[in-house]
PDB file of C-alpha atoms in Angstrom:
ATOM      1  CA  TYR K1031     202.930 -81.056 174.514  1.00  0.00           C
ATOM      2  CA  GLY K1032     205.108 -80.168 171.532  1.00  0.00           C
ATOM      3  CA  ALA K1033     208.321 -80.099 173.553  1.00  0.00           C
ATOM      4  CA  MET K1034     211.511 -80.753 171.537  1.00  0.00           C
ATOM      5  CA  THR K1035     209.550 -82.128 168.599  1.00  0.00           C
ATOM      6  CA  ASP K1036     212.549 -81.863 166.273  1.00  0.00           C
ATOM      7  CA  GLY K1037     214.786 -84.925 166.484  1.00  0.00           C
ATOM      8  CA  ASN K1038     217.881 -82.834 165.784  1.00  0.00           C
ATOM      9  CA  HIS K1039     218.346 -81.605 169.375  1.00  0.00           C
ATOM     10  CA  TYR K1040     220.849 -83.721 171.283  1.00  0.00           C
ATOM     11  CA  LEU K1041     221.611 -84.433 174.948  1.00  0.00           C
ATOM     12  CA  SER K1042     219.078 -81.757 175.942  1.00  0.00           C
ATOM     13  CA  VAL K1043     216.117 -81.456 178.318  1.00  0.00           C
ATOM     14  CA  ALA K1044     212.797 -79.820 177.449  1.00  0.00           C
ATOM     15  CA  VAL K1045     209.931 -79.606 179.961  1.00  0.00           C
ATOM     16  CA  GLY K1046     206.811 -77.588 179.210  1.00  0.00           C
ATOM     17  CA  ALA K1047     204.522 -77.072 176.245  1.00  0.00           C
ATOM     18  CA  ALA K1048     206.467 -76.064 173.115  1.00  0.00           C
ATOM     19  CA  SER K1049     209.751 -75.798 174.996  1.00  0.00           C
ATOM     20  CA  LEU K1050     212.838 -76.153 172.795  1.00  0.00           C
ATOM     21  CA  SER K1051     210.501 -76.735 169.869  1.00  0.00           C
ATOM     22  CA  ARG K1052     212.221 -74.838 167.063  1.00  0.00           C
ATOM     23  CA  SER K1053     213.198 -76.964 164.106  1.00  0.00           C
ATOM     24  CA  SER K1054     216.956 -77.075 163.558  1.00  0.00           C
ATOM     25  CA  THR K1055     219.422 -78.558 161.127  1.00  0.00           C
ATOM     26  CA  TYR K1056     222.448 -77.548 163.242  1.00  0.00           C
ATOM     27  CA  TYR K1057     222.072 -80.262 165.883  1.00  0.00           C
ATOM     28  CA  PRO K1058     222.333 -78.099 169.051  1.00  0.00           C
ATOM     29  CA  TYR K1059     223.576 -79.825 172.203  1.00  0.00           C
ATOM     30  CA  TYR K1060     223.272 -79.631 175.989  1.00  0.00           C
ATOM     31  CA  ASN K1061     220.353 -77.195 176.287  1.00  0.00           C
ATOM     32  CA  VAL K1062     218.061 -77.331 179.328  1.00  0.00           C
ATOM     33  CA  CYS K1063     214.709 -75.573 178.906  1.00  0.00           C
ATOM     34  CA  VAL K1064     211.926 -75.681 181.501  1.00  0.00           C
ATOM     35  CA  GLY K1065     208.701 -73.720 181.088  1.00  0.00           C
ATOM     36  CA  TYR K1066     205.989 -72.954 178.567  1.00  0.00           C
ATOM     37  CA  GLY K1067     207.489 -71.673 175.303  1.00  0.00           C
ATOM     38  CA  THR K1068     210.999 -71.720 176.728  1.00  0.00           C
ATOM     39  CA  GLY K1069     213.955 -72.041 174.357  1.00  0.00           C
ATOM     40  CA  THR K1070     211.909 -71.619 171.180  1.00  0.00           C
ATOM     41  CA  SER K1071     214.576 -69.257 169.849  1.00  0.00           C
ATOM     42  CA  ILE K1072     217.389 -71.818 169.935  1.00  0.00           C
ATOM     43  CA  TYR K1073     218.515 -72.923 166.501  1.00  0.00           C
ATOM     44  CA  SER K1074     222.227 -73.660 166.735  1.00  0.00           C
ATOM     45  CA  GLY K1075     223.236 -72.558 170.246  1.00  0.00           C
ATOM     46  CA  ASP K1076     224.600 -75.073 172.747  1.00  0.00           C
ATOM     47  CA  GLY K1077     224.631 -75.347 176.520  1.00  0.00           C
ATOM     48  CA  ASN K1078     221.924 -72.841 177.471  1.00  0.00           C
ATOM     49  CA  VAL K1079     219.948 -73.137 180.708  1.00  0.00           C
ATOM     50  CA  LEU K1080     216.541 -71.428 180.550  1.00  0.00           C
ATOM     51  CA  LEU K1081     213.927 -71.621 183.296  1.00  0.00           C
ATOM     52  CA  GLY K1082     210.554 -69.883 183.429  1.00  0.00           C
ATOM     53  CA  HIS K1083     207.603 -68.934 181.245  1.00  0.00           C
ATOM     54  CA  ASN K1084     208.621 -67.685 177.798  1.00  0.00           C
ATOM     55  CA  VAL K1085     212.330 -67.536 178.570  1.00  0.00           C
ATOM     56  CA  ASN K1086     214.555 -67.497 175.501  1.00  0.00           C
ATOM     57  CA  THR K1087     217.922 -66.503 174.112  1.00  0.00           C
ATOM     58  CA  SER K1088     218.426 -63.189 172.336  1.00  0.00           C
ATOM     59  CA  GLY K1089     219.921 -64.889 169.291  1.00  0.00           C
ATOM     60  CA  THR K1090     219.454 -68.226 167.610  1.00  0.00           C
ATOM     61  CA  SER K1091     223.105 -69.179 168.098  1.00  0.00           C
ATOM     62  CA  ASP K1092     223.776 -67.889 171.648  1.00  0.00           C
ATOM     63  CA  GLN K1093     225.738 -70.373 173.719  1.00  0.00           C
ATOM     64  CA  TYR K1094     226.073 -71.166 177.415  1.00  0.00           C
ATOM     65  CA  GLY K1095     223.657 -68.493 178.556  1.00  0.00           C
ATOM     66  CA  VAL K1096     221.645 -68.725 181.767  1.00  0.00           C
ATOM     67  CA  ALA K1097     218.208 -67.112 182.145  1.00  0.00           C
ATOM     68  CA  VAL K1098     215.863 -67.670 185.074  1.00  0.00           C
ATOM     69  CA  GLY K1099     212.595 -65.805 185.566  1.00  0.00           C
ATOM     70  CA  HIS K1100     209.451 -64.919 183.653  1.00  0.00           C
ATOM     71  CA  GLN K1101     210.383 -63.329 180.292  1.00  0.00           C
ATOM     72  CA  SER K1102     214.050 -63.067 181.164  1.00  0.00           C
ATOM     73  CA  MET K1103     216.430 -63.368 178.235  1.00  0.00           C
ATOM     74  CA  GLY K1104     219.598 -65.396 177.882  1.00  0.00           C
ATOM     75  CA  THR K1105     222.640 -64.153 175.981  1.00  0.00           C
ATOM     76  CA  HIS K1106     225.964 -65.455 174.743  1.00  0.00           C
ATOM     77  CA  TYR K1107     227.873 -66.487 177.891  1.00  0.00           C
ATOM     78  CA  GLY K1108     225.601 -64.236 179.974  1.00  0.00           C
ATOM     79  CA  VAL K1109     223.476 -64.571 183.101  1.00  0.00           C
ATOM     80  CA  ALA K1110     219.991 -63.090 183.570  1.00  0.00           C
ATOM     81  CA  ILE K1111     218.056 -63.855 186.748  1.00  0.00           C
ATOM     82  CA  GLY K1112     214.810 -62.130 187.648  1.00  0.00           C
ATOM     83  CA  TYR K1113     211.498 -61.045 186.151  1.00  0.00           C
ATOM     84  CA  GLN K1114     212.212 -59.591 182.672  1.00  0.00           C
ATOM     85  CA  ALA K1115     215.936 -59.398 183.335  1.00  0.00           C
ATOM     86  CA  GLN K1116     217.497 -58.395 180.002  1.00  0.00           C
ATOM     87  CA  ASN K1117     214.042 -58.629 178.464  1.00  0.00           C
ATOM     88  CA  GLN K1118     214.816 -56.318 175.520  1.00  0.00           C
ATOM     89  CA  VAL K1119     218.354 -57.534 174.918  1.00  0.00           C
ATOM     90  CA  ASP K1120     219.654 -57.574 171.336  1.00  0.00           C
ATOM     91  CA  ASP K1121     221.438 -60.411 169.645  1.00  0.00           C
ATOM     92  CA  GLY K1122     225.129 -59.637 170.017  1.00  0.00           C
ATOM     93  CA  SER K1123     225.047 -58.426 173.617  1.00  0.00           C
ATOM     94  CA  ASP K1124     227.525 -60.765 175.263  1.00  0.00           C
ATOM     95  CA  TYR K1125     228.953 -61.577 178.699  1.00  0.00           C
ATOM     96  CA  ASN K1126     226.472 -59.522 180.745  1.00  0.00           C
ATOM     97  CA  ILE K1127     225.381 -60.485 184.252  1.00  0.00           C
ATOM     98  CA  CYS K1128     221.981 -59.059 185.213  1.00  0.00           C
ATOM     99  CA  ILE K1129     220.351 -60.119 188.470  1.00  0.00           C
ATOM    100  CA  GLY K1130     217.149 -58.576 189.794  1.00  0.00           C
ATOM    101  CA  TYR K1131     213.707 -57.398 188.716  1.00  0.00           C
ATOM    102  CA  ARG K1132     214.195 -55.932 185.220  1.00  0.00           C
ATOM    103  CA  ALA K1133     217.932 -55.641 185.739  1.00  0.00           C
ATOM    104  CA  GLY K1134     219.556 -54.696 182.432  1.00  0.00           C
ATOM    105  CA  TYR K1135     216.078 -54.580 180.931  1.00  0.00           C
ATOM    106  CA  ASP K1136     216.949 -52.735 177.706  1.00  0.00           C
ATOM    107  CA  THR K1137     220.365 -54.173 176.928  1.00  0.00           C
ATOM    108  CA  ALA K1138     220.609 -53.367 173.237  1.00  0.00           C
ATOM    109  CA  GLY K1139     224.173 -54.014 172.155  1.00  0.00           C
ATOM    110  CA  GLY K1140     225.977 -53.533 175.475  1.00  0.00           C
ATOM    111  CA  ASP K1141     228.609 -56.054 176.531  1.00  0.00           C
ATOM    112  CA  THR K1142     230.438 -57.161 179.672  1.00  0.00           C
ATOM    113  CA  ASN K1143     228.265 -55.334 182.202  1.00  0.00           C
ATOM    114  CA  ILE K1144     227.299 -56.423 185.707  1.00  0.00           C
ATOM    115  CA  PHE K1145     223.982 -55.127 187.074  1.00  0.00           C
ATOM    116  CA  ILE K1146     222.659 -56.413 190.390  1.00  0.00           C
ATOM    117  CA  GLY K1147     219.492 -55.015 191.962  1.00  0.00           C
ATOM    118  CA  LYS K1148     215.929 -54.067 191.085  1.00  0.00           C
ATOM    119  CA  ASP K1149     215.912 -51.965 187.895  1.00  0.00           C
ATOM    120  CA  CYS K1150     219.705 -51.712 188.025  1.00  0.00           C
ATOM    121  CA  GLY K1151     220.952 -50.762 184.556  1.00  0.00           C
ATOM    122  CA  ARG K1152     217.384 -50.828 183.328  1.00  0.00           C
ATOM    123  CA  GLY K1153     217.802 -48.355 180.460  1.00  0.00           C
ATOM    124  CA  GLN K1154     221.260 -49.369 179.355  1.00  0.00           C
ATOM    125  CA  SER K1155     221.718 -49.942 175.642  1.00  0.00           C
ATOM    126  CA  THR K1156     225.221 -49.831 174.172  1.00  0.00           C
ATOM    127  CA  SER K1157     227.176 -49.321 177.388  1.00  0.00           C
ATOM    128  CA  GLN K1158     230.108 -51.565 178.175  1.00  0.00           C
ATOM    129  CA  ARG K1159     232.191 -52.676 181.148  1.00  0.00           C
ATOM    130  CA  ASN K1160     230.035 -51.122 183.845  1.00  0.00           C
ATOM    131  CA  ILE K1161     229.409 -52.523 187.326  1.00  0.00           C
ATOM    132  CA  GLY K1162     226.281 -51.432 189.181  1.00  0.00           C
ATOM    133  CA  ILE K1163     224.945 -52.752 192.471  1.00  0.00           C
ATOM    134  CA  GLY K1164     221.788 -51.440 194.118  1.00  0.00           C
ATOM    135  CA  LEU K1165     218.185 -50.376 193.603  1.00  0.00           C
ATOM    136  CA  ASN K1166     217.865 -48.177 190.478  1.00  0.00           C
ATOM    137  CA  THR K1167     221.623 -47.856 190.141  1.00  0.00           C
ATOM    138  CA  PHE K1168     222.494 -46.765 186.573  1.00  0.00           C
ATOM    139  CA  TYR K1169     218.772 -46.558 185.821  1.00  0.00           C
ATOM    140  CA  GLU K1170     219.258 -44.086 182.925  1.00  0.00           C
ATOM    141  CA  LEU K1171     222.507 -45.524 181.563  1.00  0.00           C
ATOM    142  CA  THR K1172     222.635 -45.630 177.762  1.00  0.00           C
ATOM    143  CA  SER K1173     226.180 -45.605 176.407  1.00  0.00           C
ATOM    144  CA  GLY K1174     228.460 -44.993 179.395  1.00  0.00           C
ATOM    145  CA  THR K1175     231.617 -47.040 179.768  1.00  0.00           C
ATOM    146  CA  ARG K1176     233.730 -48.317 182.663  1.00  0.00           C
ATOM    147  CA  ASN K1177     231.598 -46.837 185.438  1.00  0.00           C
ATOM    148  CA  THR K1178     231.401 -48.487 188.857  1.00  0.00           C
ATOM    149  CA  SER K1179     228.588 -47.714 191.268  1.00  0.00           C
ATOM    150  CA  ALA K1180     227.379 -49.320 194.499  1.00  0.00           C
ATOM    151  CA  GLY K1181     224.479 -48.147 196.629  1.00  0.00           C
ATOM    152  CA  ASP K1182     220.792 -47.625 195.987  1.00  0.00           C
ATOM    153  CA  LEU K1183     220.167 -44.787 193.497  1.00  0.00           C
ATOM    154  CA  SER K1184     223.883 -44.210 193.030  1.00  0.00           C
ATOM    155  CA  GLY K1185     224.734 -43.074 189.506  1.00  0.00           C
ATOM    156  CA  ARG K1186     221.044 -43.163 188.701  1.00  0.00           C
ATOM    157  CA  SER K1187     221.117 -40.372 186.087  1.00  0.00           C
ATOM    158  CA  ILE K1188     224.243 -41.336 184.161  1.00  0.00           C
ATOM    159  CA  THR K1189     223.662 -41.601 180.420  1.00  0.00           C
ATOM    160  CA  SER K1190     226.937 -41.505 178.500  1.00  0.00           C
ATOM    161  CA  ALA K1191     229.467 -40.742 181.244  1.00  0.00           C
ATOM    162  CA  GLU K1192     232.703 -42.698 181.536  1.00  0.00           C
ATOM    163  CA  ASP K1193     235.198 -43.821 184.183  1.00  0.00           C
ATOM    164  CA  ASN K1194     233.229 -42.740 187.250  1.00  0.00           C
ATOM    165  CA  THR K1195     233.361 -44.408 190.657  1.00  0.00           C
ATOM    166  CA  PHE K1196     230.464 -43.972 193.080  1.00  0.00           C
ATOM    167  CA  TYR K1197     230.054 -45.638 196.457  1.00  0.00           C
ATOM    168  CA  GLY K1198     227.200 -44.905 198.821  1.00  0.00           C
ATOM    169  CA  SER K1199     223.452 -44.410 198.694  1.00  0.00           C
ATOM    170  CA  SER K1200     222.549 -41.733 196.096  1.00  0.00           C
ATOM    171  CA  SER K1201     226.207 -40.921 195.501  1.00  0.00           C
ATOM    172  CA  GLY K1202     226.614 -39.318 192.081  1.00  0.00           C
ATOM    173  CA  TYR K1203     222.841 -39.347 191.641  1.00  0.00           C
ATOM    174  CA  GLY K1204     222.862 -36.217 189.459  1.00  0.00           C
ATOM    175  CA  VAL K1205     225.812 -37.076 187.214  1.00  0.00           C
ATOM    176  CA  THR K1206     224.705 -37.383 183.596  1.00  0.00           C
ATOM    177  CA  THR K1207     227.710 -36.935 181.297  1.00  0.00           C
ATOM    178  CA  GLY K1208     230.515 -36.011 183.704  1.00  0.00           C
ATOM    179  CA  ASP K1209     233.597 -38.234 183.488  1.00  0.00           C
ATOM    180  CA  LYS K1210     236.251 -39.515 185.890  1.00  0.00           C
ATOM    181  CA  ASN K1211     234.545 -38.484 189.119  1.00  0.00           C
ATOM    182  CA  THR K1212     235.178 -40.298 192.403  1.00  0.00           C
ATOM    183  CA  LEU K1213     232.291 -39.818 194.841  1.00  0.00           C
ATOM    184  CA  ILE K1214     232.308 -41.787 198.081  1.00  0.00           C
ATOM    185  CA  GLY K1215     229.729 -41.441 200.839  1.00  0.00           C
ATOM    186  CA  GLN K1216     225.985 -41.107 201.137  1.00  0.00           C
ATOM    187  CA  ASN K1217     224.765 -38.395 198.722  1.00  0.00           C
ATOM    188  CA  ALA K1218     228.381 -37.560 197.827  1.00  0.00           C
ATOM    189  CA  GLY K1219     228.496 -35.116 194.925  1.00  0.00           C
ATOM    190  CA  TYR K1220     224.718 -34.813 195.020  1.00  0.00           C
ATOM    191  CA  THR K1221     223.341 -32.932 198.028  1.00  0.00           C
ATOM    192  CA  GLN K1222     224.803 -30.436 200.490  1.00  0.00           C
ATOM    193  CA  LEU K1223     222.602 -29.721 203.529  1.00  0.00           C
ATOM    194  CA  THR K1224     219.724 -31.358 201.626  1.00  0.00           C
ATOM    195  CA  SER K1225     220.122 -28.952 198.678  1.00  0.00           C
ATOM    196  CA  THR K1226     220.936 -30.270 195.200  1.00  0.00           C
ATOM    197  CA  ALA K1227     221.813 -26.817 193.811  1.00  0.00           C
ATOM    198  CA  ASP K1228     225.495 -27.744 193.508  1.00  0.00           C
ATOM    199  CA  ALA K1229     225.062 -31.348 192.472  1.00  0.00           C
ATOM    200  CA  ILE K1230     227.672 -32.606 190.007  1.00  0.00           C
ATOM    201  CA  THR K1231     225.996 -33.254 186.656  1.00  0.00           C
ATOM    202  CA  THR K1232     228.340 -32.667 183.715  1.00  0.00           C
ATOM    203  CA  GLY K1233     231.485 -31.867 185.703  1.00  0.00           C
ATOM    204  CA  SER K1234     234.542 -34.104 185.426  1.00  0.00           C
ATOM    205  CA  ASN K1235     237.609 -35.032 187.500  1.00  0.00           C
ATOM    206  CA  ASN K1236     235.961 -34.311 190.865  1.00  0.00           C
ATOM    207  CA  THR K1237     236.680 -36.161 194.097  1.00  0.00           C
ATOM    208  CA  CYS K1238     234.212 -35.995 196.999  1.00  0.00           C
ATOM    209  CA  ILE K1239     234.643 -38.137 200.103  1.00  0.00           C
ATOM    210  CA  GLY K1240     232.161 -38.166 202.960  1.00  0.00           C
ATOM    211  CA  PHE K1241     228.478 -37.682 203.700  1.00  0.00           C
ATOM    212  CA  GLU K1242     227.030 -35.086 201.287  1.00  0.00           C
TER     213      GLU K1242
END
């Protein structure tokens, strides 16, 4: 009911009540929207694929975005897959790939990030060019740039840090604003003999290789 009611959408598919129902004078093309209220934000954007209840694009002119999952949000040339993936994304956040439950949840202006895993990059806002893989990886990230982290809880506390590389479960967990650290191994740069007293937080240019 009410799907694609405006005759100005072309070569598109709308399945579900009110899907792709926004009136447009820009003649958008090639959109595929499946689900209740899906694609109601599209005004001039082309080539978006949106699947799930209330799945939309962050802007009215976003193009070639993919969003799959309840309340996930598509972006300009971006991919969001999972429940509320990129849910709070702002118009203008481009080229992000967010896969997982609430991955990249609060993407407010950040571009060219890759977040894969439950709550990975959940708090990120204006950060750019980061790659995070794992449960809660980069959970607190806000404005950090060019960080790479793989392993559950790795880099979890980073906010504005830059150019860090973490590999291993909980590696770099305590780093907040420290830059250019290379921490490889489970709990590297975080715990020593189960103590976190010497965890790297704001320190920079450190290299730690091996368990703890």
